[in-house]
Coordinates of C-alpha atoms in Angstrom, one line a residue:
Chain A
M1 CA 257.0 63.4 339.6
A2 CA 257.5 59.9 338.1
E3 CA 255.7 58.8 340.1
T4 CA 252.7 61.2 340.3
Q5 CA 253.3 60.1 336.2
E6 CA 252.5 56.3 337.2
I7 CA 248.9 57.0 338.9
Q8 CA 247.7 59.0 336.0
A9 CA 248.9 56.4 333.5
Q10 CA 247.6 53.4 335.5
Q11 CA 244.7 55.3 335.7
Q12 CA 244.8 56.1 332.3
S13 CA 245.8 53.4 330.2
S14 CA 245.3 50.4 332.2
D15 CA 242.3 48.4 331.1
E16 CA 243.5 45.6 333.7
F17 CA 241.8 47.0 336.6
E18 CA 239.0 48.6 335.6
R19 CA 236.4 45.9 336.3
E20 CA 238.5 44.3 339.6
P21 CA 239.3 45.5 342.9
V22 CA 243.4 46.8 342.5
P23 CA 245.6 44.3 343.6
R24 CA 248.3 44.5 346.3
S25 CA 251.2 44.8 343.7
A26 CA 249.8 47.6 342.2
L27 CA 249.3 49.3 345.2
L28 CA 251.4 53.6 345.3
G29 CA 253.2 55.8 347.9
F30 CA 252.1 58.2 349.8
K31 CA 254.1 60.5 347.6
S32 CA 252.4 60.1 344.1
F33 CA 249.2 61.5 346.2
V34 CA 250.9 64.3 347.0
G35 CA 252.7 65.8 343.2
M36 CA 249.0 64.1 341.8
Y37 CA 247.1 67.1 344.0
A38 CA 249.6 69.8 343.9
G39 CA 249.7 69.7 340.3
E40 CA 245.7 69.1 339.5
H41 CA 244.5 71.8 341.9
C42 CA 246.8 74.8 340.3
A43 CA 245.5 75.0 337.3
G44 CA 244.0 77.6 334.7
T45 CA 240.5 78.6 336.0
E46 CA 242.2 79.3 339.5
L47 CA 243.0 82.8 337.9
M48 CA 239.4 83.3 337.1
L49 CA 238.1 82.3 340.8
G50 CA 240.5 84.4 342.7
P51 CA 239.1 87.5 340.7
L52 CA 235.5 86.4 341.2
F53 CA 235.9 86.5 345.2
V54 CA 237.1 90.3 344.9
A55 CA 234.5 90.8 342.2
A56 CA 231.7 89.3 345.3
G57 CA 233.1 91.8 347.7
V58 CA 234.6 90.1 349.8
S59 CA 236.7 91.1 353.2
A60 CA 240.3 89.8 354.2
F61 CA 238.8 87.8 357.2
D62 CA 236.0 86.0 355.0
L63 CA 238.3 84.9 352.7
I64 CA 241.4 84.1 354.5
A65 CA 239.4 82.2 357.2
G66 CA 237.1 81.0 355.2
L67 CA 239.8 79.0 352.7
L68 CA 241.6 77.8 355.7
L69 CA 238.4 76.1 357.1
G70 CA 237.3 75.2 353.9
N71 CA 239.6 73.6 352.3
A72 CA 240.3 71.3 356.1
L73 CA 237.1 70.5 355.7
A74 CA 237.8 69.2 351.4
V75 CA 240.7 67.6 352.8
L76 CA 238.6 65.6 355.4
S77 CA 235.6 64.8 352.9
W78 CA 238.2 63.2 350.7
M79 CA 239.9 61.6 354.4
L80 CA 237.0 60.6 356.2
M81 CA 234.3 60.0 353.1
C82 CA 236.4 58.8 349.4
A83 CA 239.1 57.2 350.5
P84 CA 238.1 54.5 353.2
I85 CA 235.7 53.3 350.8
A86 CA 238.3 53.1 348.3
T87 CA 241.3 51.9 349.8
R88 CA 238.3 49.0 350.8
A89 CA 236.3 48.3 347.9
R90 CA 239.8 49.5 345.4
L91 CA 237.2 49.7 342.8
T92 CA 236.8 52.7 340.0
L93 CA 233.5 55.3 340.3
Y94 CA 232.0 53.5 337.7
Y95 CA 232.4 49.8 338.2
Q96 CA 231.6 50.9 342.3
L97 CA 228.4 53.0 340.4
E98 CA 227.8 50.0 338.3
K99 CA 227.2 47.5 340.9
I100 CA 224.6 49.7 342.8
C101 CA 222.8 51.4 340.4
G102 CA 223.0 49.7 337.1
R103 CA 224.4 50.2 333.5
H104 CA 221.6 52.2 331.9
L105 CA 221.7 54.9 335.5
V106 CA 225.8 54.9 335.3
T107 CA 225.3 55.7 331.6
L108 CA 223.3 58.6 332.2
Y109 CA 225.8 59.9 335.6
N110 CA 228.2 59.3 332.7
L111 CA 226.1 61.7 330.5
A112 CA 225.8 64.4 333.2
N113 CA 229.4 64.1 334.0
G114 CA 230.9 64.6 330.6
V115 CA 228.9 67.6 329.6
M116 CA 229.9 69.1 333.3
F117 CA 233.6 68.4 331.7
C118 CA 233.0 70.1 328.6
F119 CA 231.9 73.2 330.1
L120 CA 235.0 73.3 332.7
A121 CA 237.7 72.8 329.8
G122 CA 235.8 75.6 327.8
A123 CA 236.5 77.7 330.7
M124 CA 239.7 76.6 330.9
I125 CA 240.3 77.5 327.5
T126 CA 238.5 80.7 328.1
V127 CA 241.8 81.5 330.4
S128 CA 244.2 80.1 327.9
A129 CA 242.7 83.0 325.0
T130 CA 242.9 85.9 327.2
A131 CA 246.4 85.4 326.7
L132 CA 246.4 86.0 323.3
G133 CA 244.6 88.8 323.7
V134 CA 248.0 90.3 325.2
W135 CA 249.6 89.8 321.5
F136 CA 246.6 90.8 319.4
K137 CA 244.4 93.7 321.0
F138 CA 241.2 92.2 320.2
P139 CA 238.4 93.1 322.6
M140 CA 238.0 91.0 325.1
P141 CA 234.7 89.7 327.4
G142 CA 233.6 91.8 330.6
L143 CA 232.8 90.7 334.1
T144 CA 229.4 91.3 332.6
D145 CA 229.3 89.6 329.0
L146 CA 227.8 86.2 328.8
Y147 CA 228.1 86.3 324.7
P148 CA 231.2 86.5 322.5
N149 CA 231.8 90.1 321.9
S150 CA 234.1 90.4 318.9
I151 CA 234.9 88.5 316.1
G152 CA 239.2 88.3 317.3
W153 CA 237.7 86.6 320.7
V154 CA 236.1 84.1 318.9
V155 CA 239.3 83.6 316.9
A156 CA 241.2 83.5 319.9
V157 CA 239.2 80.8 321.7
A158 CA 238.8 78.7 318.4
F159 CA 242.6 78.7 317.6
A160 CA 242.9 77.9 321.2
G161 CA 240.6 75.5 321.7
G162 CA 240.8 73.5 318.6
L163 CA 244.7 72.9 319.1
I164 CA 244.5 71.5 322.8
A165 CA 241.5 69.5 321.1
I166 CA 243.3 68.2 318.5
V167 CA 246.6 67.6 320.9
A168 CA 244.5 66.4 323.3
A169 CA 243.3 63.7 320.7
C170 CA 246.6 62.6 319.2
G171 CA 248.6 62.9 322.1
Y172 CA 246.9 62.9 325.2
Q173 CA 250.3 61.1 327.6
V174 CA 252.7 63.7 325.8
V175 CA 250.9 67.0 327.3
A176 CA 250.7 64.8 330.8
K177 CA 253.9 64.5 330.7
F178 CA 254.8 68.4 329.7
A179 CA 252.0 69.0 332.5
N180 CA 254.3 67.5 335.1
I181 CA 257.1 69.1 333.6
A182 CA 255.1 72.4 334.2
A183 CA 254.0 72.3 337.7
P184 CA 256.3 73.2 339.6
W185 CA 257.3 76.0 337.4
M186 CA 254.0 76.9 337.8
V187 CA 253.3 76.5 340.9
L188 CA 255.5 79.2 342.0
V189 CA 254.8 81.7 338.8
F190 CA 251.2 81.8 341.1
L191 CA 253.4 82.6 343.7
V192 CA 255.3 85.6 342.7
F193 CA 252.0 86.9 341.2
G194 CA 251.1 87.7 344.6
L195 CA 254.4 88.5 345.8
I196 CA 254.4 91.2 343.2
G197 CA 250.9 92.1 343.4
L198 CA 251.6 92.6 347.2
R199 CA 254.9 94.8 346.3
Q200 CA 252.3 96.9 344.0
F201 CA 249.9 97.8 346.7
I202 CA 252.4 98.6 348.8
N203 CA 253.7 101.2 346.6
A204 CA 250.4 102.4 345.3
T205 CA 249.1 103.2 348.6
N206 CA 252.3 104.1 350.6
S207 CA 252.0 101.7 353.2
E208 CA 254.3 101.0 355.4
I209 CA 255.0 97.2 356.5
H210 CA 257.2 96.8 359.1
S211 CA 254.6 93.5 361.0
T212 CA 252.5 91.4 360.0
G213 CA 250.0 93.6 361.8
D214 CA 250.4 96.4 358.7
L215 CA 250.0 93.5 356.2
W216 CA 246.8 92.6 357.9
T217 CA 246.2 97.1 358.0
L218 CA 246.7 96.6 354.5
A219 CA 244.9 93.3 353.6
K220 CA 241.8 94.2 355.0
T221 CA 242.0 98.3 353.7
H222 CA 242.9 98.1 350.2
I223 CA 242.6 94.6 348.9
W224 CA 240.0 92.7 350.6
K225 CA 237.9 95.9 351.4
G226 CA 235.1 93.8 351.3
G227 CA 231.5 96.1 350.8
A228 CA 229.2 95.4 347.4
P229 CA 230.3 93.1 344.9
Q230 CA 230.6 94.4 341.3
E231 CA 227.1 93.9 339.0
G232 CA 225.7 90.5 338.4
Q233 CA 227.4 89.4 341.4
V234 CA 227.0 87.4 344.5
K235 CA 228.5 88.9 347.6
F236 CA 230.5 86.4 349.3
T237 CA 230.4 86.3 352.8
F238 CA 232.9 84.0 355.4
W239 CA 230.2 81.2 354.6
H240 CA 230.0 81.1 350.8
V241 CA 234.0 81.3 351.4
L242 CA 234.3 78.5 353.8
F243 CA 231.3 76.0 351.4
F244 CA 233.0 77.1 348.1
A245 CA 236.1 76.3 349.1
W246 CA 234.7 73.0 350.6
F247 CA 232.3 72.2 348.1
C248 CA 234.5 73.6 344.6
N249 CA 235.7 69.6 344.6
M250 CA 232.9 68.3 346.0
A251 CA 232.3 65.9 342.7
M252 CA 235.7 64.5 343.6
H253 CA 235.8 64.3 347.2
I254 CA 232.3 63.7 348.7
G255 CA 230.6 63.2 345.0
M256 CA 233.3 59.8 345.2
S257 CA 234.8 60.4 341.4
D258 CA 238.4 60.5 343.2
L259 CA 237.8 56.6 344.4
S260 CA 239.2 55.8 341.4
V261 CA 242.8 57.9 342.0
F262 CA 242.7 56.5 345.9
R263 CA 242.2 53.1 344.9
F264 CA 245.9 52.5 344.3
A265 CA 246.3 54.1 347.8
K266 CA 248.1 51.8 350.4
K267 CA 246.0 53.3 353.0
S268 CA 242.8 55.7 353.5
W269 CA 244.8 58.3 355.3
Y270 CA 247.0 59.2 352.2
A271 CA 244.4 61.3 351.1
I272 CA 245.7 63.8 353.4
A273 CA 247.7 64.4 350.3
S274 CA 244.9 65.8 349.1
A275 CA 245.9 68.9 351.4
A276 CA 248.6 69.9 348.4
G277 CA 246.4 70.8 346.3
M278 CA 244.4 72.8 348.4
Y279 CA 246.4 74.5 350.3
V280 CA 248.7 75.5 347.0
G281 CA 246.2 75.4 344.4
H282 CA 242.9 76.8 346.4
F283 CA 244.6 78.9 348.6
M284 CA 247.6 80.4 347.4
A285 CA 247.3 79.9 344.2
W286 CA 243.5 81.5 344.7
I287 CA 244.7 84.5 347.0
S288 CA 247.9 85.3 344.3
A289 CA 244.9 86.3 341.8
S290 CA 243.0 87.8 343.7
I291 CA 245.6 90.3 344.3
L292 CA 246.1 90.9 340.9
Y293 CA 242.7 91.6 340.4
A294 CA 242.5 94.0 343.3
Y295 CA 245.3 95.5 342.3
Q296 CA 243.6 96.0 338.7
L297 CA 240.6 97.6 340.5
H298 CA 242.9 99.9 343.0
L299 CA 244.2 101.5 340.0
D300 CA 240.8 101.5 337.9
S301 CA 237.4 100.8 339.7
T302 CA 235.7 101.1 336.4
N303 CA 238.1 98.4 334.7
T304 CA 236.6 95.3 336.3
D305 CA 237.4 92.9 333.8
V306 CA 238.6 89.3 335.1
L307 CA 241.0 88.6 332.1
P308 CA 244.0 86.4 333.3
G309 CA 245.9 87.1 329.9
P310 CA 246.4 90.9 330.8
M311 CA 246.7 90.6 334.6
A312 CA 249.3 88.2 334.6
Y313 CA 251.1 90.0 332.0
K314 CA 251.4 93.2 333.8
A315 CA 252.8 91.6 337.0
A316 CA 255.2 89.0 335.4
G317 CA 255.6 89.7 331.7
L318 CA 256.3 87.2 329.6
A319 CA 256.8 84.5 332.1
G320 CA 253.2 85.3 334.0
L321 CA 251.6 85.1 330.1
T322 CA 253.3 81.6 329.6
C323 CA 252.0 80.9 332.4
V324 CA 248.3 81.4 331.7
I325 CA 248.9 79.7 328.7
I326 CA 250.3 76.4 330.0
A327 CA 248.1 76.6 333.0
G328 CA 244.8 76.3 331.1
W329 CA 246.4 74.3 328.5
T330 CA 247.6 71.5 330.4
T331 CA 244.3 71.4 332.8
A332 CA 242.3 71.3 329.8
N333 CA 243.6 68.6 328.3
P334 CA 243.1 65.9 330.7
T335 CA 239.3 67.8 331.3
I336 CA 238.8 66.7 327.7
Y337 CA 240.2 63.7 328.2
R338 CA 238.1 62.5 331.0
A339 CA 235.1 64.0 329.4
G340 CA 235.6 62.4 325.7
L341 CA 236.6 58.7 328.1
A342 CA 232.4 60.0 330.1
F343 CA 231.0 59.6 326.7
Q344 CA 233.0 57.1 325.1
A345 CA 231.0 54.5 327.5
I346 CA 227.7 55.9 325.8
V347 CA 228.9 55.2 321.9
P348 CA 231.5 52.6 322.8
K349 CA 231.9 52.1 318.8
W350 CA 233.2 55.3 318.0
S351 CA 237.0 55.4 318.4
R352 CA 238.9 57.5 321.1
F353 CA 240.0 59.8 318.6
R354 CA 236.9 60.7 317.2
V355 CA 235.5 61.6 320.8
T356 CA 237.9 63.2 322.3
L357 CA 237.7 65.9 319.3
I358 CA 233.9 66.1 319.5
T359 CA 234.4 67.1 323.3
G360 CA 237.2 69.1 322.0
V361 CA 234.9 71.1 319.5
I362 CA 232.0 71.2 322.0
A363 CA 234.7 72.7 324.8
T364 CA 235.5 75.2 322.5
I365 CA 232.3 76.6 321.5
A366 CA 231.3 76.5 325.2
G367 CA 234.8 78.6 325.8
M368 CA 233.6 81.0 323.2
F369 CA 230.4 81.8 325.7
P370 CA 232.3 84.3 328.3
A371 CA 229.4 83.2 330.8
I372 CA 230.9 80.3 332.0
A373 CA 233.6 81.5 332.9
M374 CA 232.7 85.2 334.8
K375 CA 229.6 82.8 336.2
L376 CA 232.6 80.5 337.5
L377 CA 231.4 80.7 341.1
D378 CA 228.2 79.5 340.4
F379 CA 229.2 76.7 337.5
V380 CA 231.7 75.1 339.9
A381 CA 228.6 74.9 342.5
L382 CA 226.5 73.6 340.0
Y383 CA 229.0 70.7 339.2
G384 CA 229.1 69.4 342.8
M385 CA 225.6 69.9 343.6
L386 CA 224.6 67.9 339.9
L387 CA 227.0 65.2 341.0
M388 CA 226.9 64.9 344.7
P389 CA 223.6 62.5 345.2
M390 CA 225.8 60.0 343.1
G391 CA 228.4 60.1 346.4
A392 CA 225.9 60.1 349.1
V393 CA 224.5 56.6 347.3
I394 CA 227.9 55.2 346.8
F395 CA 228.3 56.2 351.1
V396 CA 225.0 54.8 352.1
D397 CA 225.1 51.7 349.8
F398 CA 228.4 50.6 351.2
W399 CA 228.2 51.6 354.8
L400 CA 224.5 51.2 355.7
M401 CA 222.6 49.1 353.5
K402 CA 223.2 45.9 355.5
K403 CA 222.4 47.9 358.7
F404 CA 218.8 48.4 357.6
G405 CA 218.5 44.6 356.5
L406 CA 218.8 45.6 352.8
Q407 CA 221.1 44.7 350.1
S408 CA 224.1 46.7 348.8
N409 CA 225.3 46.3 345.2
Y410 CA 221.7 45.6 344.4
A411 CA 221.6 46.2 340.5
E412 CA 224.4 43.3 340.4
L413 CA 222.6 41.1 342.3
S414 CA 219.7 41.8 340.8
K415 CA 220.6 41.9 337.5
K416 CA 219.1 45.5 336.6
G417 CA 220.1 48.1 334.4
F418 CA 218.5 50.3 336.4
N419 CA 218.4 50.9 339.7
W420 CA 215.2 52.8 340.5
A421 CA 215.9 53.5 344.0
A422 CA 219.6 55.3 343.5
G423 CA 218.4 56.8 340.0
L424 CA 214.9 58.3 341.9
A425 CA 217.1 59.6 345.0
W426 CA 219.5 61.1 342.3
F427 CA 216.3 62.9 339.9
V428 CA 214.4 64.3 343.4
T429 CA 217.5 65.6 345.2
L430 CA 218.3 67.9 341.6
A431 CA 214.9 68.8 341.8
V432 CA 214.2 69.8 345.2
C433 CA 217.8 71.4 344.9
T434 CA 216.6 73.6 342.1
I435 CA 213.4 74.6 343.7
L436 CA 215.2 75.6 346.6
V437 CA 218.2 77.7 344.7
K438 CA 215.5 79.3 342.2
F439 CA 212.1 79.3 344.9
S440 CA 212.2 83.2 344.6
W441 CA 212.4 83.1 341.1
I442 CA 209.5 80.7 341.0
I443 CA 207.3 82.5 343.3
D444 CA 208.3 86.2 341.1
K445 CA 206.7 84.1 338.3
L446 CA 203.6 82.8 340.1
I447 CA 203.5 86.3 341.0
E448 CA 203.5 88.2 337.8
W449 CA 200.7 85.4 336.3
K450 CA 198.5 85.9 339.2
I451 CA 198.7 82.2 340.6
L452 CA 199.9 84.0 343.7
T453 CA 199.3 87.1 345.2
M454 CA 202.8 88.8 347.5
S455 CA 201.7 88.8 351.4
D456 CA 203.8 88.3 354.3
T457 CA 203.6 84.8 354.4
I458 CA 204.7 85.1 350.8
E459 CA 207.5 86.9 352.0
W460 CA 208.6 84.7 354.7
L461 CA 208.1 81.7 352.3
K462 CA 210.8 83.2 350.2
S463 CA 213.2 84.3 352.3
T464 CA 213.3 81.3 354.5
F465 CA 213.2 78.7 352.1
T466 CA 215.4 80.5 349.1
I467 CA 219.0 78.7 349.5
Q468 CA 221.9 79.9 347.4
I469 CA 223.3 77.1 345.3
Y470 CA 226.3 77.4 347.5
F471 CA 224.8 76.0 350.3
V472 CA 222.4 74.0 349.2
S473 CA 224.2 70.6 348.4
L474 CA 224.7 70.0 351.8
P475 CA 221.6 69.8 353.2
G476 CA 220.8 68.0 349.8
W477 CA 223.6 65.3 350.5
F478 CA 221.8 63.9 354.3
F479 CA 218.4 64.4 352.1
T480 CA 219.7 61.7 349.1
A481 CA 221.1 59.3 351.7
A482 CA 217.6 59.4 353.5
L483 CA 215.8 58.9 350.4
Y484 CA 217.7 56.2 349.1
V485 CA 217.6 54.3 352.0
V486 CA 213.4 54.9 352.1
L487 CA 213.2 53.8 347.9
S488 CA 215.3 51.0 348.7
V489 CA 213.6 49.7 351.2
L490 CA 210.2 49.9 348.6
Y491 CA 211.8 48.6 345.7
Q492 CA 214.2 46.3 346.7
K493 CA 210.9 44.8 348.2
K494 CA 209.1 45.3 345.1
V495 CA 211.9 43.4 342.8
K496 CA 211.8 40.1 345.4
Q497 CA 207.7 39.7 344.8
T498 CA 207.8 40.3 341.2
H499 CA 211.0 37.5 341.1
Chain B
M1 CA 275.3 65.7 331.0
P2 CA 275.1 63.4 334.3
K3 CA 271.8 63.4 335.9
I4 CA 272.3 65.0 338.7
I5 CA 273.9 68.2 337.5
L6 CA 270.6 69.0 335.4
Q7 CA 268.8 68.5 338.4
I8 CA 270.7 71.0 340.1
I9 CA 270.5 73.3 337.2
S10 CA 266.5 73.2 337.4
L11 CA 266.4 73.5 340.9
L12 CA 268.3 77.1 340.4
C13 CA 265.8 78.0 337.8
L14 CA 262.9 77.9 340.2
V15 CA 265.1 79.7 342.9
I16 CA 266.1 82.3 340.1
L17 CA 262.2 82.5 339.4
V18 CA 261.1 83.5 342.9
L19 CA 264.0 85.4 343.9
P20 CA 264.2 88.5 341.8
S21 CA 259.8 88.7 343.2
V22 CA 261.5 88.3 346.7
L23 CA 264.5 91.0 346.1
F24 CA 261.0 93.2 345.0
L25 CA 259.0 92.3 347.6
I26 CA 261.1 93.7 350.4
G27 CA 261.7 96.6 348.3
T28 CA 265.5 96.6 346.7
K29 CA 266.8 98.3 344.3
L30 CA 265.0 95.7 341.7
S31 CA 262.8 97.0 339.3
L32 CA 259.6 95.3 338.1
D33 CA 261.5 94.8 334.5
Q34 CA 264.3 93.6 335.7
V35 CA 262.2 91.2 337.8
K36 CA 260.2 90.3 334.8
L37 CA 263.6 89.7 332.4
I38 CA 265.3 87.5 334.8
M39 CA 261.9 85.3 335.2
F40 CA 261.4 84.9 331.3
A41 CA 265.2 83.5 331.6
A42 CA 264.7 81.3 334.4
T43 CA 261.3 80.3 332.4
I44 CA 263.4 79.2 329.2
L45 CA 266.1 77.3 330.6
W46 CA 264.0 75.1 333.3
F47 CA 262.1 74.5 330.3
V48 CA 265.2 73.5 328.5
V49 CA 266.5 71.6 330.9
T50 CA 264.1 70.0 333.2
P51 CA 262.9 67.8 330.2
L52 CA 266.2 66.6 329.7
W53 CA 266.0 64.2 332.9
M54 CA 262.6 64.6 333.8
W55 CA 260.9 63.4 330.5
K56 CA 262.5 59.7 330.1
G57 CA 261.7 59.1 333.4
N58 CA 258.1 60.4 333.5
G59 CA 255.3 57.9 332.2
Q60 CA 257.2 54.9 331.2

């Protein structure tokens, strides 16, 4: 744990390696990364994501197989895409990006990253606020609610978020220390949720469990039954689960955010430590949380509310409720802090305290809107999609540019503040991905405005080219990579000519 | 108190946290209310004892 804290402290407080490669003397051992990933990926939002899988009508095989495979692909992405660059360049993501893209484009990236962190922290505050509802009995938002639905809810989120924001601004390090102390306890409370939920299912269904076969039958017939999703949710199949598990941290592995983490690793294979986070947080914790929600639906199929506070309280009493509060708090804290860091790069004259406090206020306001938490599956996929193209740019720039006879780190060499090849690759990819995700909606609007008329061809186009947000990032990565090379050929030639 | 004793108590807290739910799962006579009570006691003990040895070496 002390080593875990060591890596966090090195990342957050040390200025000495922000604009230079990490020296050999500062490299860290394998254990540091195991502890860090196990703690960081067992967050308050896991208590939302697990139930949302059930709300999406997932079946037992699709969930278990999808999570096993998707998490393995995520670990491989850290090992094969992110860590090899991190351990060779040993630079922060921001410095690496600045060399490739230029200072102005990095500022834009910071803004996008900061905004997404704000919303993510908002969802974590939402999770914590659901625990307050158990004590104060105010009406809490339902699965389909997009806006705050009671004064009590707004006050609870304002209280929880305000407290988290003030603490993040005043004493980030204290909460980081507390988070490390809470982590082993929190992981086990997540496990307990699953164990208790399972027994409750066995009791409620009068099942006899004598073998793993019996357990599997219970899982597929009562817990993850499949079928139609709840109102307003997308139906999840094996492929949805696989891609979601793979890409929910896309910004970190394929998007290269964790270059800043693995620059401290002695060897690139240390990235296998991410498996601790994936199989504890994104396997065990999701499954446990989903069992609690499935049990709630089993008792009352009309009670579709995804409220971690009441669910945890029913299963594990005050310890469960404490877990919800601490899980939301300890993970919202660094998220707000990181968002603050991203924004501070844009307004460097503002103090860290001021920026973090303002960021916390924005996250708190976001947390009042249950739409983010209730649509967390979509939001997380959007987060990955938004930042993924810059990961492709870094990957191509590091490994392939010289093979195409092009210059890597072009902004640094040409002293440009904005590498248009990288910028356009990012913007065009986002535009194409958005059009593909919204293609069906766009066609419907064009028909509504009488610009198009419905025909078999249009229907075929709609069904062929509409891609759900969970799947669009994979082709999007290859598209960005190819586009960046083509645009670099044109851009680097043009800049050379003008010089 | 020596650090090793505190670490053993912390470890015991985690065992006490999980054990009741395992017993509940396998169908012993332990009721859910009893499980919740033991878990809460283990939680309090964890947060009292663990910072005594983990806080100082944490993030220095």
